[in-house]
mmCIF file of C-alpha atoms in Angstrom:
data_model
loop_
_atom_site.group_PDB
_atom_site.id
_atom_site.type_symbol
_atom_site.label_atom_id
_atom_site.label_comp_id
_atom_site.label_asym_id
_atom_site.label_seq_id
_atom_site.Cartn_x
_atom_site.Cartn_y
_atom_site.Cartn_z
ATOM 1 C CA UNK A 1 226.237 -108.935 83.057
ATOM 2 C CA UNK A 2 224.266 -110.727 85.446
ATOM 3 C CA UNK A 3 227.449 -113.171 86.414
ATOM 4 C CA UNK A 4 229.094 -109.417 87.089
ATOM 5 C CA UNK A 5 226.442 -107.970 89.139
ATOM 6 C CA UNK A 6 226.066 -110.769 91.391
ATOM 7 C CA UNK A 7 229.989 -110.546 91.752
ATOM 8 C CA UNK A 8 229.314 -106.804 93.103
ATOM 9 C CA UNK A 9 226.238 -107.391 94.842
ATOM 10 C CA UNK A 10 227.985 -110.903 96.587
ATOM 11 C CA UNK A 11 231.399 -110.624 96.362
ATOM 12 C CA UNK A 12 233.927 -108.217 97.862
ATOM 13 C CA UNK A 13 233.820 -106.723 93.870
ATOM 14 C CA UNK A 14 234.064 -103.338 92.296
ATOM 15 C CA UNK A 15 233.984 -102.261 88.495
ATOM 16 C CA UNK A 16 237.654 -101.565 89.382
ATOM 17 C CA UNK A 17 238.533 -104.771 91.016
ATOM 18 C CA UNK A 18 241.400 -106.650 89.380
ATOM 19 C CA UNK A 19 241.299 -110.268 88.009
ATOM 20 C CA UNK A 20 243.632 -112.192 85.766
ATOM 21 C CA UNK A 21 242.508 -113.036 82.709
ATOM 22 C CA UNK A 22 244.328 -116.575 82.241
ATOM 23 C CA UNK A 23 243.044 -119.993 80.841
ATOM 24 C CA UNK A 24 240.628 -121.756 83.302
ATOM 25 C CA UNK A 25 239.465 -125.334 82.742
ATOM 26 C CA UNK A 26 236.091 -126.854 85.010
ATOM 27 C CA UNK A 27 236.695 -130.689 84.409
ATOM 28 C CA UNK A 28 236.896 -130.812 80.658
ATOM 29 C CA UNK A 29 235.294 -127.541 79.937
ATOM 30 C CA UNK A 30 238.016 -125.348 79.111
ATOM 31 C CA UNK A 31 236.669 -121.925 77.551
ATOM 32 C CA UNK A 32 238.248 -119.662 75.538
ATOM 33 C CA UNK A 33 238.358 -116.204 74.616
ATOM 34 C CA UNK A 34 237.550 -115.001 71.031
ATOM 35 C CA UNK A 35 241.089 -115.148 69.315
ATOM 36 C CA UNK A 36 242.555 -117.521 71.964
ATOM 37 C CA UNK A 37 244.522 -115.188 73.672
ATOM 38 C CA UNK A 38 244.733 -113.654 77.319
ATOM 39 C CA UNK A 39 245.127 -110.225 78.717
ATOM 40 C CA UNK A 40 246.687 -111.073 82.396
ATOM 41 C CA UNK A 41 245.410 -108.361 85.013
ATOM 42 C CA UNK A 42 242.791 -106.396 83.798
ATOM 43 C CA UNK A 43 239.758 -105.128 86.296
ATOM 44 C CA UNK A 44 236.161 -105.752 85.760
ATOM 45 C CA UNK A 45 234.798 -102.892 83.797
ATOM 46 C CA UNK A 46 237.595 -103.841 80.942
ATOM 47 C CA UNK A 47 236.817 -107.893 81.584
ATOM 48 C CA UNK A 48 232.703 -107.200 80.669
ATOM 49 C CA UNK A 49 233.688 -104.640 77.614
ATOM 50 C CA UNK A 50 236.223 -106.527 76.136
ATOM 51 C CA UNK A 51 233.856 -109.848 76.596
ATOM 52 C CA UNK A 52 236.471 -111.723 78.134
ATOM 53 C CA UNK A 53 235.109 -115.565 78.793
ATOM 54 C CA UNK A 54 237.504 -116.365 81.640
ATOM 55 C CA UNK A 55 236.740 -113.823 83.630
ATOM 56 C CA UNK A 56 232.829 -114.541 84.363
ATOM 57 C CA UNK A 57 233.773 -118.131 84.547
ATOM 58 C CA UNK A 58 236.165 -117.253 87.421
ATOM 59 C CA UNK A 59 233.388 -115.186 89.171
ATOM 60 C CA UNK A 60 230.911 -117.780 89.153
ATOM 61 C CA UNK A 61 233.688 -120.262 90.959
ATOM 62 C CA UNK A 62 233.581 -118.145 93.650
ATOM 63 C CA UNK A 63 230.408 -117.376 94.184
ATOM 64 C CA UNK A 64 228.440 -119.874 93.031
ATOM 65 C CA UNK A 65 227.158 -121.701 89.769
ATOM 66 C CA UNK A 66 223.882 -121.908 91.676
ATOM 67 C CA UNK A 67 223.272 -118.759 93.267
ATOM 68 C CA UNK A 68 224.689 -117.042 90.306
ATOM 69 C CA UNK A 69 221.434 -118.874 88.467
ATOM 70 C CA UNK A 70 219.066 -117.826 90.968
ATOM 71 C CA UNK A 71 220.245 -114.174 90.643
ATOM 72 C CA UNK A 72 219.670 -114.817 86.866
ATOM 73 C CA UNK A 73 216.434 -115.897 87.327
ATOM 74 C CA UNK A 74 214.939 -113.342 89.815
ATOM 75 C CA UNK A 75 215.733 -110.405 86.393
ATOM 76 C CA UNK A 76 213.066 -112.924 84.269
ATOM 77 C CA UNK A 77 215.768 -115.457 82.776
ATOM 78 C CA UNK A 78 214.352 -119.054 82.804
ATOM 79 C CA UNK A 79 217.547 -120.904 83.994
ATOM 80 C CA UNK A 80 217.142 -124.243 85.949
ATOM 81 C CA UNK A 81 218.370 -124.276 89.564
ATOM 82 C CA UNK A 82 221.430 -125.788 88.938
ATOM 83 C CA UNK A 83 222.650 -125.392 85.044
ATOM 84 C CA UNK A 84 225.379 -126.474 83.249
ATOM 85 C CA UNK A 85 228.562 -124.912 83.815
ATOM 86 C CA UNK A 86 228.969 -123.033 79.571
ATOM 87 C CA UNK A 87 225.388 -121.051 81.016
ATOM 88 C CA UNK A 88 227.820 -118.451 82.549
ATOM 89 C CA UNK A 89 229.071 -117.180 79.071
ATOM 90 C CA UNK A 90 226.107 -117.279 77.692
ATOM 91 C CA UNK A 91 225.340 -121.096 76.675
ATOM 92 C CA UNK A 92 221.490 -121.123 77.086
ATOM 93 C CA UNK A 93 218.623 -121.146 75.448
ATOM 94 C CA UNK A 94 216.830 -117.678 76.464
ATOM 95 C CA UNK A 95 214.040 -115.578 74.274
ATOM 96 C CA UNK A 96 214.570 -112.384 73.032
ATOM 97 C CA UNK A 97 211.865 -111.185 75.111
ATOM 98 C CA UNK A 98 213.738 -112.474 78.343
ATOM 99 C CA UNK A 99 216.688 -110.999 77.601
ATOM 100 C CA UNK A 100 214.449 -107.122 77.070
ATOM 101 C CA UNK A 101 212.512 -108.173 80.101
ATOM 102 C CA UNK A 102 216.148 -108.992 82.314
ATOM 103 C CA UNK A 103 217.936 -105.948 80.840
ATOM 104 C CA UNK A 104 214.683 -103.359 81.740
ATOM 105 C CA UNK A 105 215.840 -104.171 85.265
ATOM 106 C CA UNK A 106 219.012 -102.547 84.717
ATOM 107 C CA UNK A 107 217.893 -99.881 82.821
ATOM 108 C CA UNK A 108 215.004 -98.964 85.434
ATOM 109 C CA UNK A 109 217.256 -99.239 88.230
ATOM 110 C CA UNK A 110 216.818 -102.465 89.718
ATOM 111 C CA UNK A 111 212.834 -103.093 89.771
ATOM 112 C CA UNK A 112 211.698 -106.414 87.970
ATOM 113 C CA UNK A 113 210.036 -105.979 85.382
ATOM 114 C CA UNK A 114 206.650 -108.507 83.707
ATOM 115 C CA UNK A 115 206.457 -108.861 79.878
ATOM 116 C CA UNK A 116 203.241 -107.280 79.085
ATOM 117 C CA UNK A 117 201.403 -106.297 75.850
ATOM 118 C CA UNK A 118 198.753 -104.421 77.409
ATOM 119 C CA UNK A 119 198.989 -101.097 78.608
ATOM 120 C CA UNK A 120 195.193 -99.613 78.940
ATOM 121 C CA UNK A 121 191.912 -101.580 78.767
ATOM 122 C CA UNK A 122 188.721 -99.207 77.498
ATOM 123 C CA UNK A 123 185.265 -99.946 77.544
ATOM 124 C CA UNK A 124 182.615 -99.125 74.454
ATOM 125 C CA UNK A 125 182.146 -95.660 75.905
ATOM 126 C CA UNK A 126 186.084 -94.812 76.043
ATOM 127 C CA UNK A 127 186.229 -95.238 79.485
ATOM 128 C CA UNK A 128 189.540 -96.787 80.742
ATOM 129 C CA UNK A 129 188.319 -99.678 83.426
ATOM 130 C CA UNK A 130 192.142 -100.809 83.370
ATOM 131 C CA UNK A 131 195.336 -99.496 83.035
ATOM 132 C CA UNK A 132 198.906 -101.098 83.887
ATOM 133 C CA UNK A 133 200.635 -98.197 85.542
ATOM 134 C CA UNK A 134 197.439 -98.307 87.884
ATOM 135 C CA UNK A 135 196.342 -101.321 88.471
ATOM 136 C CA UNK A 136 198.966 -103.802 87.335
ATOM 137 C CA UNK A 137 201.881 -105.111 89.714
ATOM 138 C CA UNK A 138 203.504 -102.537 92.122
ATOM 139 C CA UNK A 139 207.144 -102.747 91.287
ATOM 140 C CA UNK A 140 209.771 -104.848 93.155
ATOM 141 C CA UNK A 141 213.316 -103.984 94.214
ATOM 142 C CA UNK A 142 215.925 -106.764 93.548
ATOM 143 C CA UNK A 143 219.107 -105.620 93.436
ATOM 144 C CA UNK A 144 220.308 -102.438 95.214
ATOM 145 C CA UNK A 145 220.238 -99.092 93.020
ATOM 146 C CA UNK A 146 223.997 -98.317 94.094
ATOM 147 C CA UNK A 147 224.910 -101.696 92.696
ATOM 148 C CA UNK A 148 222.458 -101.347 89.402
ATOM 149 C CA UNK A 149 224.617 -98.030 88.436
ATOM 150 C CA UNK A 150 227.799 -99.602 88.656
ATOM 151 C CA UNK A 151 227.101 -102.057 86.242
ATOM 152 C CA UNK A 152 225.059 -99.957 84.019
ATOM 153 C CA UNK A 153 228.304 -97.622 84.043
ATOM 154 C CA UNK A 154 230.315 -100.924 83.205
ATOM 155 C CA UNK A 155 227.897 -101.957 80.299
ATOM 156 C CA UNK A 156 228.430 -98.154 79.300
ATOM 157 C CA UNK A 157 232.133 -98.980 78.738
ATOM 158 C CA UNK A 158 231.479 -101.468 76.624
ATOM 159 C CA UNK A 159 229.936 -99.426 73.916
ATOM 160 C CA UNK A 160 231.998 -96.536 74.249
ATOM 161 C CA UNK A 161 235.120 -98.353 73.953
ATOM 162 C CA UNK A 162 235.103 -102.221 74.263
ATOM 163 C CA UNK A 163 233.228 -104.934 71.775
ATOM 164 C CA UNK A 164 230.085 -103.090 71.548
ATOM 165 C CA UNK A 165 231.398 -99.173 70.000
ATOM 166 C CA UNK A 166 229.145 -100.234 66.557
ATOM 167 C CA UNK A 167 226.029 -99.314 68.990
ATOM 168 C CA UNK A 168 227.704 -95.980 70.282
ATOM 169 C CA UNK A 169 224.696 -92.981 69.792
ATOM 170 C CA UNK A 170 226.120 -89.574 69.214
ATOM 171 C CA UNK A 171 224.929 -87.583 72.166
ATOM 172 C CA UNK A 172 223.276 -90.315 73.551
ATOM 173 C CA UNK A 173 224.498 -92.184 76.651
ATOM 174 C CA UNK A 174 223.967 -96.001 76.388
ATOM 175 C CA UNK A 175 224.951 -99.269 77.556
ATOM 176 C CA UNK A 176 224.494 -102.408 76.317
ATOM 177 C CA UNK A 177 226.539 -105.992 76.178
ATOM 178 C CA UNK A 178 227.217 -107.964 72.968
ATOM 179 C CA UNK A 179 227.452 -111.944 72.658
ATOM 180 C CA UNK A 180 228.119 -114.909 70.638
ATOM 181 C CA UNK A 181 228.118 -118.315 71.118
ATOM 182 C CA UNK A 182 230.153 -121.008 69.690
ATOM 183 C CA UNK A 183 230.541 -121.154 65.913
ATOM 184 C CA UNK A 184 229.166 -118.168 65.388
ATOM 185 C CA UNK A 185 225.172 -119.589 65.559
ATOM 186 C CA UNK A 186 224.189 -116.781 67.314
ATOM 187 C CA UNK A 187 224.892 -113.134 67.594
ATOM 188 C CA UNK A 188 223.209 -110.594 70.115
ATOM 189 C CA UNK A 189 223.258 -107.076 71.471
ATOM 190 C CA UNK A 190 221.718 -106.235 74.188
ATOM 191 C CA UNK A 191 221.364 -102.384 75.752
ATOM 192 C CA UNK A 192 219.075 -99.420 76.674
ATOM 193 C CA UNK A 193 219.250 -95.738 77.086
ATOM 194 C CA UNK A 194 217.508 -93.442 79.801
ATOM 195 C CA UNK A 195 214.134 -94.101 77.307
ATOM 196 C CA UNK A 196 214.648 -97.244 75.805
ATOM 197 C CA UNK A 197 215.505 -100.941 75.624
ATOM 198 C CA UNK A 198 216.550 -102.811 72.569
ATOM 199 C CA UNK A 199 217.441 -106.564 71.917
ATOM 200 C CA UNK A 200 218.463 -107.990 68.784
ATOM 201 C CA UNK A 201 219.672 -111.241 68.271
ATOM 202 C CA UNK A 202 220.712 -112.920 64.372
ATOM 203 C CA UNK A 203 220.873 -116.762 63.527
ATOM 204 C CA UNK A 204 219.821 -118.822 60.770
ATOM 205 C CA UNK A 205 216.480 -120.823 61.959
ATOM 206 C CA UNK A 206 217.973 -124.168 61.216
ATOM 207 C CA UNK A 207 221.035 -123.638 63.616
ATOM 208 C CA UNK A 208 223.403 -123.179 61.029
ATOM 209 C CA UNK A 209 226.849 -121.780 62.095
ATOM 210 C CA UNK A 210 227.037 -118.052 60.417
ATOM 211 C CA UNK A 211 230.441 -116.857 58.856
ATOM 212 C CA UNK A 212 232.293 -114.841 61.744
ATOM 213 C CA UNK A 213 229.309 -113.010 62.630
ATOM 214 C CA UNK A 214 229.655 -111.234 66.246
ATOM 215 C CA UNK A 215 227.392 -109.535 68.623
ATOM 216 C CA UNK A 216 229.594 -105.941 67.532
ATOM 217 C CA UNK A 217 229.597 -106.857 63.956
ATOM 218 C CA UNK A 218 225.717 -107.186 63.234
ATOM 219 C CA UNK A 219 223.199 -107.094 65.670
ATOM 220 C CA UNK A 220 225.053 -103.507 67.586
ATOM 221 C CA UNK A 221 224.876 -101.942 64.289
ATOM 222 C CA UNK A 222 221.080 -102.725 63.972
ATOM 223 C CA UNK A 223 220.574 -101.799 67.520
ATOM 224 C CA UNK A 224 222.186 -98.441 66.565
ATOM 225 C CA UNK A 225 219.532 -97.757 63.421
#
């Protein structure tokens, strides 16, 4: 989602903008989407619900593997200035906490957000002498609201219908974005509602590959309960 919002926020993009989903090689990286096959014209929304890989890849051509990083980085990701190309679909190392801390920003509407365990601070007597709301950081804008709800609304379409539905809440709106990365090693789903964000990632410790294990096939289920 990030490589998507910077594509609306710095290119002449929509969620309804049409791409072509067709094989795309950078040197001798040539990724692939899940199954191996291609859709042809589909527009953006569909591209980020369906987790198509050639699509982001094609986005971050255009507008650039670098400032598509520093976007990353300003939501709390700890990318390097100028990564390897794979990071757009997903190919680096982040925390589970960065990944809460990036997707708070689209679920707040675009302020950045600090990881902190500490809400209030009391003395002996009761007293509060600190509290976060008060007297931590004042929020900060980075990416424009209008922008925020488009790809919150994209995200949405991903549960409701693309590779996300196991994470669908009755009566509940949601959005979220699933991922996996090569041979299965590790699974995610990432999404909030209007109260809450959840992250959940599954992997075996010693980097074994799992058995066909999917961002919709585990971790959105357990995002669900």
């Amino acid at each position: 989602p990030y490589v998507y919002l910077s594509a609306l926020v710095y290119g002449n993009y929509n969620p309804r903008s049409v791409v072509s989903d067709q094989p795309v090689c950078i040197g001798e990286w040539c990724p692939k989407n899940y199954g191996g096959r291609y859709s042809g014209r589909v527009n953006l929304t569909d591209a980020i619900a369906r987790s198509l890989n050639s699509i982001p890849v094609q986005l971050a051509q255009q507008i650039g593997r670098e400032r598509v990083a520093k976007f990353a980085q300003m939501f709390g990701l700890p990318l390097p200035d100028k990564p390897d190309w794979p990071f757009v679909i997903g190919a680096v190392e982040v925390r589970v906490i960065d990944q809460a801390v990036g997707y708070a920003a689209f679920a707040n509407g675009g302020y950045k957000v600090e990881a902190m365990p500490i809400e209030q601070v009391l003395n002996g007597a009761g007293e509060v002498i600190w509290d976060r709301k008060k007297n931590g950081p004042a929020p900060k804008r980075i990416v424009a609201e209008d922008k925020v709800q488009q790809i919150n609304q994209m995200m949405n379409a991903g549960v409701e219908r693309g590779t996300g539905t196991r994470a669908r809440l009755e009566g509940i709106p949601a959005a979220g974005k699933t991922g996996t990365t090569q041979s299965s090693r590790d699974a995610w789903f990432c999404g909030f509602t209007g109260n809450m964000v959840g992250v959940v990632w599954v992997g075996n410790d010693d980097y074994r590959p799992m058995e066909k294990v999917t961002g919709g096939v585990v971790p959105a289920p357990i995002w669900h309960d």
